[in-house]
PDB file of C-alpha atoms in Angstrom:
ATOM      1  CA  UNK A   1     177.768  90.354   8.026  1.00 53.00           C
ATOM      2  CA  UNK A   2     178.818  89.229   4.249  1.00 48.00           C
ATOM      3  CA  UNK A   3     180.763  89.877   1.805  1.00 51.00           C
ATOM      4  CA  UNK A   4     180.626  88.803  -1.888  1.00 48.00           C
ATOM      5  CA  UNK A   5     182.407  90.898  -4.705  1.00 46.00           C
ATOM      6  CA  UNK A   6     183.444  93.860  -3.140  1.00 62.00           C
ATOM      7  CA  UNK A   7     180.306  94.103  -1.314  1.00 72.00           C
ATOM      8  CA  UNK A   8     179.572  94.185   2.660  1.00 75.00           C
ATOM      9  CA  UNK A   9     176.222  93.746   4.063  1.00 75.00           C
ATOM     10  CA  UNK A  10     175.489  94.368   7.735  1.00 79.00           C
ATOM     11  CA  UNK A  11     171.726  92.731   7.826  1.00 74.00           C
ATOM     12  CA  UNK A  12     170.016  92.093  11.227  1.00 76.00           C
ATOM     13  CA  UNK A  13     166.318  92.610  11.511  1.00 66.00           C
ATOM     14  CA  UNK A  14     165.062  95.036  11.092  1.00 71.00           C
ATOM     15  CA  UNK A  15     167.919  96.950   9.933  1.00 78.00           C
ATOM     16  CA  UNK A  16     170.435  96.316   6.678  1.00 85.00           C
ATOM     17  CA  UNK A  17     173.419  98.421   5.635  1.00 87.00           C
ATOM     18  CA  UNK A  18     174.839  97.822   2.336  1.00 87.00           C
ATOM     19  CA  UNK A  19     178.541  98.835   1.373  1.00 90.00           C
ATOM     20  CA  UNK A  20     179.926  98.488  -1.958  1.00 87.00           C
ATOM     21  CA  UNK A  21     183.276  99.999  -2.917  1.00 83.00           C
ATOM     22  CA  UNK A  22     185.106  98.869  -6.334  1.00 72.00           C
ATOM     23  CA  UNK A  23     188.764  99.524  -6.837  1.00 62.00           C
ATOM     24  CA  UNK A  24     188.059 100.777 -10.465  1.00 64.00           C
ATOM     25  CA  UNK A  25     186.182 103.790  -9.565  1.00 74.00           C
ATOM     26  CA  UNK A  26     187.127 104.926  -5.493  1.00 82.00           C
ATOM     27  CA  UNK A  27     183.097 105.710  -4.687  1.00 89.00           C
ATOM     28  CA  UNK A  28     181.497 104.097  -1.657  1.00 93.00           C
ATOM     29  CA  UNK A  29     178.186 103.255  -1.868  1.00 93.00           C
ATOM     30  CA  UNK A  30     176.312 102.605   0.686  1.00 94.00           C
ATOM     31  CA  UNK A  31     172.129 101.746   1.030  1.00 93.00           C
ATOM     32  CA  UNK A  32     170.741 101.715   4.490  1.00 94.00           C
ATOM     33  CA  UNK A  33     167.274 100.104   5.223  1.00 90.00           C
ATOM     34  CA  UNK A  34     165.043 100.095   8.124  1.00 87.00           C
ATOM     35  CA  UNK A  35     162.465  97.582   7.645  1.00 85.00           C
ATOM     36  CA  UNK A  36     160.601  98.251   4.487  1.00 85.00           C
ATOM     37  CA  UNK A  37     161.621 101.173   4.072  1.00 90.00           C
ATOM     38  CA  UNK A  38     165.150 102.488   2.516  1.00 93.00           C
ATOM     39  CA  UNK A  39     166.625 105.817   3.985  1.00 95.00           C
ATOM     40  CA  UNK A  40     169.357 106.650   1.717  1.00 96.00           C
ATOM     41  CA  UNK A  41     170.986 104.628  -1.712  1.00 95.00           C
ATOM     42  CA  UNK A  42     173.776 105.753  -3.240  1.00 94.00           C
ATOM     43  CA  UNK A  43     177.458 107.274  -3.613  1.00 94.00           C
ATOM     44  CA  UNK A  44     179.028 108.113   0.298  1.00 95.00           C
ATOM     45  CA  UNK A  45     179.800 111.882  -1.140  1.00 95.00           C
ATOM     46  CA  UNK A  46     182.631 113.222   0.108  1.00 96.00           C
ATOM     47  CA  UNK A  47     184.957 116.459  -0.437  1.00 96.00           C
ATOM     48  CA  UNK A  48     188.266 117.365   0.904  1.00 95.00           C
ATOM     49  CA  UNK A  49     189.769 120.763   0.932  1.00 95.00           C
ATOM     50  CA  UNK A  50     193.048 121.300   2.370  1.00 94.00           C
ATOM     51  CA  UNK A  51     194.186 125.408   3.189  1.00 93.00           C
ATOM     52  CA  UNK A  52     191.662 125.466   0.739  1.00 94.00           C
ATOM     53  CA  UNK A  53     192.612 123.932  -2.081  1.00 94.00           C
ATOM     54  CA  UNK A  54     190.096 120.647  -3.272  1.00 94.00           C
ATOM     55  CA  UNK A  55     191.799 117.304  -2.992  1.00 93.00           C
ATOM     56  CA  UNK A  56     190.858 114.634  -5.747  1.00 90.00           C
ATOM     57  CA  UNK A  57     189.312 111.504  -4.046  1.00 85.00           C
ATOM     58  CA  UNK A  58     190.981 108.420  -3.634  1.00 86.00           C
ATOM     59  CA  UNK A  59     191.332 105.753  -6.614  1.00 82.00           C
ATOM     60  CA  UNK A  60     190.094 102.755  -4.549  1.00 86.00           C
ATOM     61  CA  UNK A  61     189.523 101.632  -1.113  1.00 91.00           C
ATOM     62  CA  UNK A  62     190.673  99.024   0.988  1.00 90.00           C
ATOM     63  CA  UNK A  63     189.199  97.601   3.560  1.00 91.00           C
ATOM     64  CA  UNK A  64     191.505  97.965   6.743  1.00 93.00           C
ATOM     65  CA  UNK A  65     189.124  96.421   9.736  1.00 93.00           C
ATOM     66  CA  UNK A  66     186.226  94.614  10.048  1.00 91.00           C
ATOM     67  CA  UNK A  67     184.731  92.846  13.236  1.00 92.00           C
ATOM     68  CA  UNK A  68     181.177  91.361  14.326  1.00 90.00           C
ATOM     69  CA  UNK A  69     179.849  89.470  17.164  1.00 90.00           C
ATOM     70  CA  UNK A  70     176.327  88.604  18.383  1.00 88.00           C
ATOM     71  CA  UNK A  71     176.151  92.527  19.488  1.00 89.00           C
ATOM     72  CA  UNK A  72     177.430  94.606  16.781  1.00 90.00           C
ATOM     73  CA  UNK A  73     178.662  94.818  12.960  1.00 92.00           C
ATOM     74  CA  UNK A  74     181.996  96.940  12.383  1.00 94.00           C
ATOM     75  CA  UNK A  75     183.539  97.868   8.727  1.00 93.00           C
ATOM     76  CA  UNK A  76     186.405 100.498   8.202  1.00 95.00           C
ATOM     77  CA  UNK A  77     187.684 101.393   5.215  1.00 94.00           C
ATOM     78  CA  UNK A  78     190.896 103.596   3.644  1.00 94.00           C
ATOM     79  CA  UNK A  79     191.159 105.587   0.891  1.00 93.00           C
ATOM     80  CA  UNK A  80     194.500 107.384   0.413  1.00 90.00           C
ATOM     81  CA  UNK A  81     193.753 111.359  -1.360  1.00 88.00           C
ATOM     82  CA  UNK A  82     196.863 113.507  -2.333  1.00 82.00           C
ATOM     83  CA  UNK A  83     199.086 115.273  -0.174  1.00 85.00           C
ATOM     84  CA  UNK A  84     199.452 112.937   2.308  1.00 88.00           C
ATOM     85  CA  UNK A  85     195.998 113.098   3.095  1.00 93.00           C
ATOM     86  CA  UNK A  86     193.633 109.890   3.878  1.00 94.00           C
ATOM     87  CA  UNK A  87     190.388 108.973   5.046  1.00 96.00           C
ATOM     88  CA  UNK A  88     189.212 106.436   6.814  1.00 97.00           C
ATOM     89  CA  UNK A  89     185.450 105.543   6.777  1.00 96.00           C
ATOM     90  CA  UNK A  90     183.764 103.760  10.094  1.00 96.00           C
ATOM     91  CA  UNK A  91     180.208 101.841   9.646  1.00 95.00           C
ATOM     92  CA  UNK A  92     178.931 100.389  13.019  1.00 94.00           C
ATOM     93  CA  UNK A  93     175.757  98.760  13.254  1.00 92.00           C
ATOM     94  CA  UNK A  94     173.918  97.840  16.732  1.00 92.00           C
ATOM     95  CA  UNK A  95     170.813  96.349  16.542  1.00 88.00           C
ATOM     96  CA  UNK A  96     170.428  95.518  20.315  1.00 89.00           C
ATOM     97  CA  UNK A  97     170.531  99.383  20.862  1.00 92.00           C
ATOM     98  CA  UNK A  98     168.782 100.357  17.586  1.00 91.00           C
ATOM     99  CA  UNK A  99     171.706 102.595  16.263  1.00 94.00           C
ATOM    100  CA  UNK A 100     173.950 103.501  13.659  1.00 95.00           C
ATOM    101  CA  UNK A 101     177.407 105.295  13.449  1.00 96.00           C
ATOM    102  CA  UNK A 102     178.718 106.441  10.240  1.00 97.00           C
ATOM    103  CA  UNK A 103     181.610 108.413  10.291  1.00 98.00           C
ATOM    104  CA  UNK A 104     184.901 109.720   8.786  1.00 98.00           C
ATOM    105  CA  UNK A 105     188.290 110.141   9.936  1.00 97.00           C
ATOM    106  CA  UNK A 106     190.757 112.874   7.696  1.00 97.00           C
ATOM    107  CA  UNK A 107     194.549 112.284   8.525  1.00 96.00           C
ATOM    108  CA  UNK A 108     197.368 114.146   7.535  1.00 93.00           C
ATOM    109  CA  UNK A 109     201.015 114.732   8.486  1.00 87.00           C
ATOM    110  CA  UNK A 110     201.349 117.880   9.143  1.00 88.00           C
ATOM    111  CA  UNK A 111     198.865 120.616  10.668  1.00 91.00           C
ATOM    112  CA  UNK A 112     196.582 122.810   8.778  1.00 92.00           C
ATOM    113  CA  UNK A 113     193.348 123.839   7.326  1.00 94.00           C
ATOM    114  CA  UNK A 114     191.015 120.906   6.798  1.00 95.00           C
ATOM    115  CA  UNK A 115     187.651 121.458   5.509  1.00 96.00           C
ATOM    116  CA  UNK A 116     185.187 118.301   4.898  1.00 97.00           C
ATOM    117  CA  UNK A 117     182.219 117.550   3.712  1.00 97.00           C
ATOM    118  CA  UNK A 118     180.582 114.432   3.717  1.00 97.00           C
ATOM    119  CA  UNK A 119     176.851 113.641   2.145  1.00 98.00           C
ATOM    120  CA  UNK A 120     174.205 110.422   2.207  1.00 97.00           C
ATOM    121  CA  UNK A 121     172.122 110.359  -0.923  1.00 97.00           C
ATOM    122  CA  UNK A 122     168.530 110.267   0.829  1.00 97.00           C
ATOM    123  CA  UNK A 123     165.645 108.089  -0.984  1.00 96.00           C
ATOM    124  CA  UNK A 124     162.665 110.006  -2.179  1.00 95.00           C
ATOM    125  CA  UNK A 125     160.414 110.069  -0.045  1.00 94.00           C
ATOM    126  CA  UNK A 126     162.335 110.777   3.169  1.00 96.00           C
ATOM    127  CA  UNK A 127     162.349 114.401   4.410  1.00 95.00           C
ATOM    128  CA  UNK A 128     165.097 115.652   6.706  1.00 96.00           C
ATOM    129  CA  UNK A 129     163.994 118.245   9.582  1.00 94.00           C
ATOM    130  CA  UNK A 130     166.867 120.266  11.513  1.00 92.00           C
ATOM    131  CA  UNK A 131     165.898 121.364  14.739  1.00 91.00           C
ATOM    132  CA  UNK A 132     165.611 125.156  16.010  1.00 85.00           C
ATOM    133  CA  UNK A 133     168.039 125.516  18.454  1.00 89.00           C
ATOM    134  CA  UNK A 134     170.071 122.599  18.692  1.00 92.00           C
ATOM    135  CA  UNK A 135     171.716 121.080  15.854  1.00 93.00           C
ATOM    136  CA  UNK A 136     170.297 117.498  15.586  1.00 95.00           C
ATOM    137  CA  UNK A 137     167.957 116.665  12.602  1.00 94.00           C
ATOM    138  CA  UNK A 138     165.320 114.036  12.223  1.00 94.00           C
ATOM    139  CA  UNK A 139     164.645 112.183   8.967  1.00 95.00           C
ATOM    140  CA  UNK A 140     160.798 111.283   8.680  1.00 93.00           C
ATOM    141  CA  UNK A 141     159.553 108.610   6.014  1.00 91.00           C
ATOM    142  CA  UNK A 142     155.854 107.041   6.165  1.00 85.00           C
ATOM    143  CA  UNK A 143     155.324 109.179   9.009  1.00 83.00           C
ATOM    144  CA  UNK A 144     158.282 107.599  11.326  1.00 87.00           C
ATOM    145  CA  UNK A 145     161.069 109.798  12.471  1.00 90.00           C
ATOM    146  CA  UNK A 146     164.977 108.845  13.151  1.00 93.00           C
ATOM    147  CA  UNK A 147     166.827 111.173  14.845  1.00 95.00           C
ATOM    148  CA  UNK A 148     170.860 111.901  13.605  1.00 97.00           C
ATOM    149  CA  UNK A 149     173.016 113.604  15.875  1.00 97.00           C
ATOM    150  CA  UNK A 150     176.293 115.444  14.593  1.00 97.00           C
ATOM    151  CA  UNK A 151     178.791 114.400  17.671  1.00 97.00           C
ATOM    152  CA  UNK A 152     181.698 116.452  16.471  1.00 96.00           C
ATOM    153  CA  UNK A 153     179.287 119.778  16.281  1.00 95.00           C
ATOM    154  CA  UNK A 154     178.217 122.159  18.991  1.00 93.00           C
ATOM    155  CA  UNK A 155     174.757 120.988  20.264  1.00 93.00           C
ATOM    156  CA  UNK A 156     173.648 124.434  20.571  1.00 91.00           C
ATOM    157  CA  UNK A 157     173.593 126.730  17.722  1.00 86.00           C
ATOM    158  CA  UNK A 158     174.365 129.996  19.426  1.00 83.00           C
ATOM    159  CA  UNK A 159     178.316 128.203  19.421  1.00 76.00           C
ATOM    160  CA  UNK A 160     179.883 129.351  16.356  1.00 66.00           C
ATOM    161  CA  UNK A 161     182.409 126.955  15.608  1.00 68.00           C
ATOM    162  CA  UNK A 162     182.642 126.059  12.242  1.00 76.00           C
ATOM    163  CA  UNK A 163     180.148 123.240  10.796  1.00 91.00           C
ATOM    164  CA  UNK A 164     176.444 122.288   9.913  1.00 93.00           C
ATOM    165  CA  UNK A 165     174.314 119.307   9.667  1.00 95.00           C
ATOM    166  CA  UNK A 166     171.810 120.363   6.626  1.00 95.00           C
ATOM    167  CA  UNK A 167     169.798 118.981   3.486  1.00 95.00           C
ATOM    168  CA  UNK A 168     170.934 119.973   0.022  1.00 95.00           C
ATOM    169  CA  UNK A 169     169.888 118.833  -3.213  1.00 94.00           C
ATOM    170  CA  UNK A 170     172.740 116.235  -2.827  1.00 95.00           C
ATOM    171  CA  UNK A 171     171.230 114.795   0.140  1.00 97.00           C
ATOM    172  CA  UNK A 172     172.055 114.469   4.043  1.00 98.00           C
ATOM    173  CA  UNK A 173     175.440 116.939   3.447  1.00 98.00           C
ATOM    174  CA  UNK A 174     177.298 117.192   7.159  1.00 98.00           C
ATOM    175  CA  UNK A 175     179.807 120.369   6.989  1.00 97.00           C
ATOM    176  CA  UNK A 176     182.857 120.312   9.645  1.00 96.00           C
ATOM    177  CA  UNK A 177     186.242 122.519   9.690  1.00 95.00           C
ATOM    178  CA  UNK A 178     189.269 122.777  11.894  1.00 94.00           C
ATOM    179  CA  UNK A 179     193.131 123.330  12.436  1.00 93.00           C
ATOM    180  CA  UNK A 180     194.754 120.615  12.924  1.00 94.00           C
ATOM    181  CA  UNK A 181     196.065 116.846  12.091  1.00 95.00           C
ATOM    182  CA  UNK A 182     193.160 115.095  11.784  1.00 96.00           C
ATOM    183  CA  UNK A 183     189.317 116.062  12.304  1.00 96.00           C
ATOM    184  CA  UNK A 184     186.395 113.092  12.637  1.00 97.00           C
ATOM    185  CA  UNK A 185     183.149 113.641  11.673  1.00 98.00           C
ATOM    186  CA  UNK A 186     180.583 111.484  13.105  1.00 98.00           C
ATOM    187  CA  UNK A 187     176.900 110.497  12.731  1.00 98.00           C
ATOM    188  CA  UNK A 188     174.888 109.356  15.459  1.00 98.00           C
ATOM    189  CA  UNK A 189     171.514 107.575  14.195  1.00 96.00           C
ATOM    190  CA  UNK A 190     168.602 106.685  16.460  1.00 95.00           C
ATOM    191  CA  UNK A 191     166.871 103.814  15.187  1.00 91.00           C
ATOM    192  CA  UNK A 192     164.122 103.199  17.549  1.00 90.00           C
ATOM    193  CA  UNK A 193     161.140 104.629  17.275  1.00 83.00           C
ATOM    194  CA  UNK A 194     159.806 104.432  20.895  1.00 87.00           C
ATOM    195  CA  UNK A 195     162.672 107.126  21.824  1.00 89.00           C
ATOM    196  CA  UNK A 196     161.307 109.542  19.371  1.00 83.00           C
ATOM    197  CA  UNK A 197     160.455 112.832  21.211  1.00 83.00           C
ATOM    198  CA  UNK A 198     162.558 111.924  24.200  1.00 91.00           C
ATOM    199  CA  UNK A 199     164.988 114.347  25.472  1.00 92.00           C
ATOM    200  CA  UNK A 200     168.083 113.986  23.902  1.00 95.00           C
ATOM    201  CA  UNK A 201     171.897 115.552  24.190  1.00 96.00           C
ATOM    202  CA  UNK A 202     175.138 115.184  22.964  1.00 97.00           C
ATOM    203  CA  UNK A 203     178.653 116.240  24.436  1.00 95.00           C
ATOM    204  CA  UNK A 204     182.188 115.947  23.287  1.00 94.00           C
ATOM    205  CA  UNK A 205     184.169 114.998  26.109  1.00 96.00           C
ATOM    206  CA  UNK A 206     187.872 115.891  27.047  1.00 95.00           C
ATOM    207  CA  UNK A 207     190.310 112.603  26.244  1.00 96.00           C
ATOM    208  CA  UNK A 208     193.494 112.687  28.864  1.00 96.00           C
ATOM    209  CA  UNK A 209     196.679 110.892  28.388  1.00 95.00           C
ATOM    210  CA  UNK A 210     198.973 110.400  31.706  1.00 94.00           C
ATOM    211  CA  UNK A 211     196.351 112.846  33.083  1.00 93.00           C
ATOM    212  CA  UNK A 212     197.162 115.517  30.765  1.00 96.00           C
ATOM    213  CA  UNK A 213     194.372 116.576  27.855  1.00 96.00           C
ATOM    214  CA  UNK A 214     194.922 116.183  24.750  1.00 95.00           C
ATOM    215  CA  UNK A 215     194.086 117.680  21.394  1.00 93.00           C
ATOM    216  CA  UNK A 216     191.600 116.897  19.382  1.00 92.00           C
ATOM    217  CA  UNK A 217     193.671 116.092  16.416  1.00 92.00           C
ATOM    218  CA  UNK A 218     194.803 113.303  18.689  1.00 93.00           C
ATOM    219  CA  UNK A 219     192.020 112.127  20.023  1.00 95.00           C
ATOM    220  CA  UNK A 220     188.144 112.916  20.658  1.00 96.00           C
ATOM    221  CA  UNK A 221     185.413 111.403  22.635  1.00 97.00           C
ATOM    222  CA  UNK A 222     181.702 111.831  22.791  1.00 97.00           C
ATOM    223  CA  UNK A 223     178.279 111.209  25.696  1.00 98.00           C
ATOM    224  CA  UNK A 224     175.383 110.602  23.606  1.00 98.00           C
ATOM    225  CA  UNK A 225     172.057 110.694  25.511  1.00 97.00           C
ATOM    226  CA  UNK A 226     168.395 109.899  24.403  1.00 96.00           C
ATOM    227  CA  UNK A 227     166.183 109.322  26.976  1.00 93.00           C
ATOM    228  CA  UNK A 228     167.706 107.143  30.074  1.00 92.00           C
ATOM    229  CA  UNK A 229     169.803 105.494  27.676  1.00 94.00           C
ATOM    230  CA  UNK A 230     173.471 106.970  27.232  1.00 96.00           C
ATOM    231  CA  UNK A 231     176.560 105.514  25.129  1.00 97.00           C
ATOM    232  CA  UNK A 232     180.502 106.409  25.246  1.00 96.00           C
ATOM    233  CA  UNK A 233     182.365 107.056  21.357  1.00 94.00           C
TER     234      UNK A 233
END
């Protein structure tokens, strides 16, 4: 992982994630690449509503943590919106484990209504597929599928909570709403192609302090599942 200019790349064959983030005009960008072939290029979208009225974004971003070891690359960045609101933006790359996790924290003071939405500009080219009952998707490009898992969603659809993993002519748009402090909405992205078609699940998991749960605007936690393989967030 480098950094030149404002600019973070997390390369390790066969995978590269680009960030770029410039103080004069508070976008992301971010271009992800597996092998030859680039899934999405572009501005992170992003859209805060709070008791329903739209927050302006953030006038830069800082970068608040960054780690990486011979397992993993980690970047977080900060962007501060109005009303005491800010977002914090996670980028983890594993290549051992062929994965990716993209996400975004929303923090706030006080409780309320916080409605997000969050897009990656696909490439042409790459096609996104939801699935029928569940709510995972699949990008294909030059026939080769990824699958993305929404962690903070409802793996079955007949659950109504709020929120929606979908393509729009914006790109890869994920939907999520709650009452609360905080909300995170994460991405979960297969890279490897040998666990395409294996069964896969997702749940979120209840997080206990002093053996007590807590809520979710404190703190969340998620089982990921593809095949034999299984990870903790």
């Amino acid at each position: 992982m480098w950094r030149r200019a404002g600019v973070r790349v997390m390369a390790r064959s066969p995978l590269a994630l680009r960030v770029d983030w410039r103080q004069s005009d508070g976008v992301v960008r971010t271009e992800f690449r597996l092998g030859r072939q680039v899934l999405w290029s572009g501005g992170w979208g992003l859209e805060i509503r709070l008791d329903g009225k739209p927050l302006p974004p953030p006038i830069a971003w800082d970068e608040i943590c960054r780690y990486s070891d011979e397992h993993a690359d980690y970047l977080e960045l900060e962007g501060q919106f109005g009303e005491g609101v800010r977002v914090q933006r996670h980028l983890l790359a594993v290549p051992e484990d062929r994965f990716l996790l993209v996400a975004d924290a929303v923090l706030r003071a006080r409780p309320g209504r916080l409605e997000y939405a969050g897009v990656l500009p696909l490439v042409e080219g790459v096609s996104f597929q939801a699935a029928g009952q569940t709510r995972e998707g699949f990008l294909t490009a030059r026939g080769r599928r990824t699958s993305v898992l929404p962690l903070a969603l409802p793996e079955w659809r007949v659950d109504a909570r709020v929120g929606d993993l979908s393509v729009t002519s914006r790109g890869l748009e994920l939907r999520q709403e709650v009452e609360g402090r905080a909300l995170f909405a994460p991405l979960f992205i297969d890279l490897d192609a040998r666990r395409s078609g294996r069964p896969l699940t997702w749940r979120q998991l209840t997080v206990a302090e002093n053996l007590a749960a807590v809520p979710g605007d404190r703190a969340v936690g998620y089982r990921v599942q593809i095949g034999a393989k299984q990870w903790l967030v």
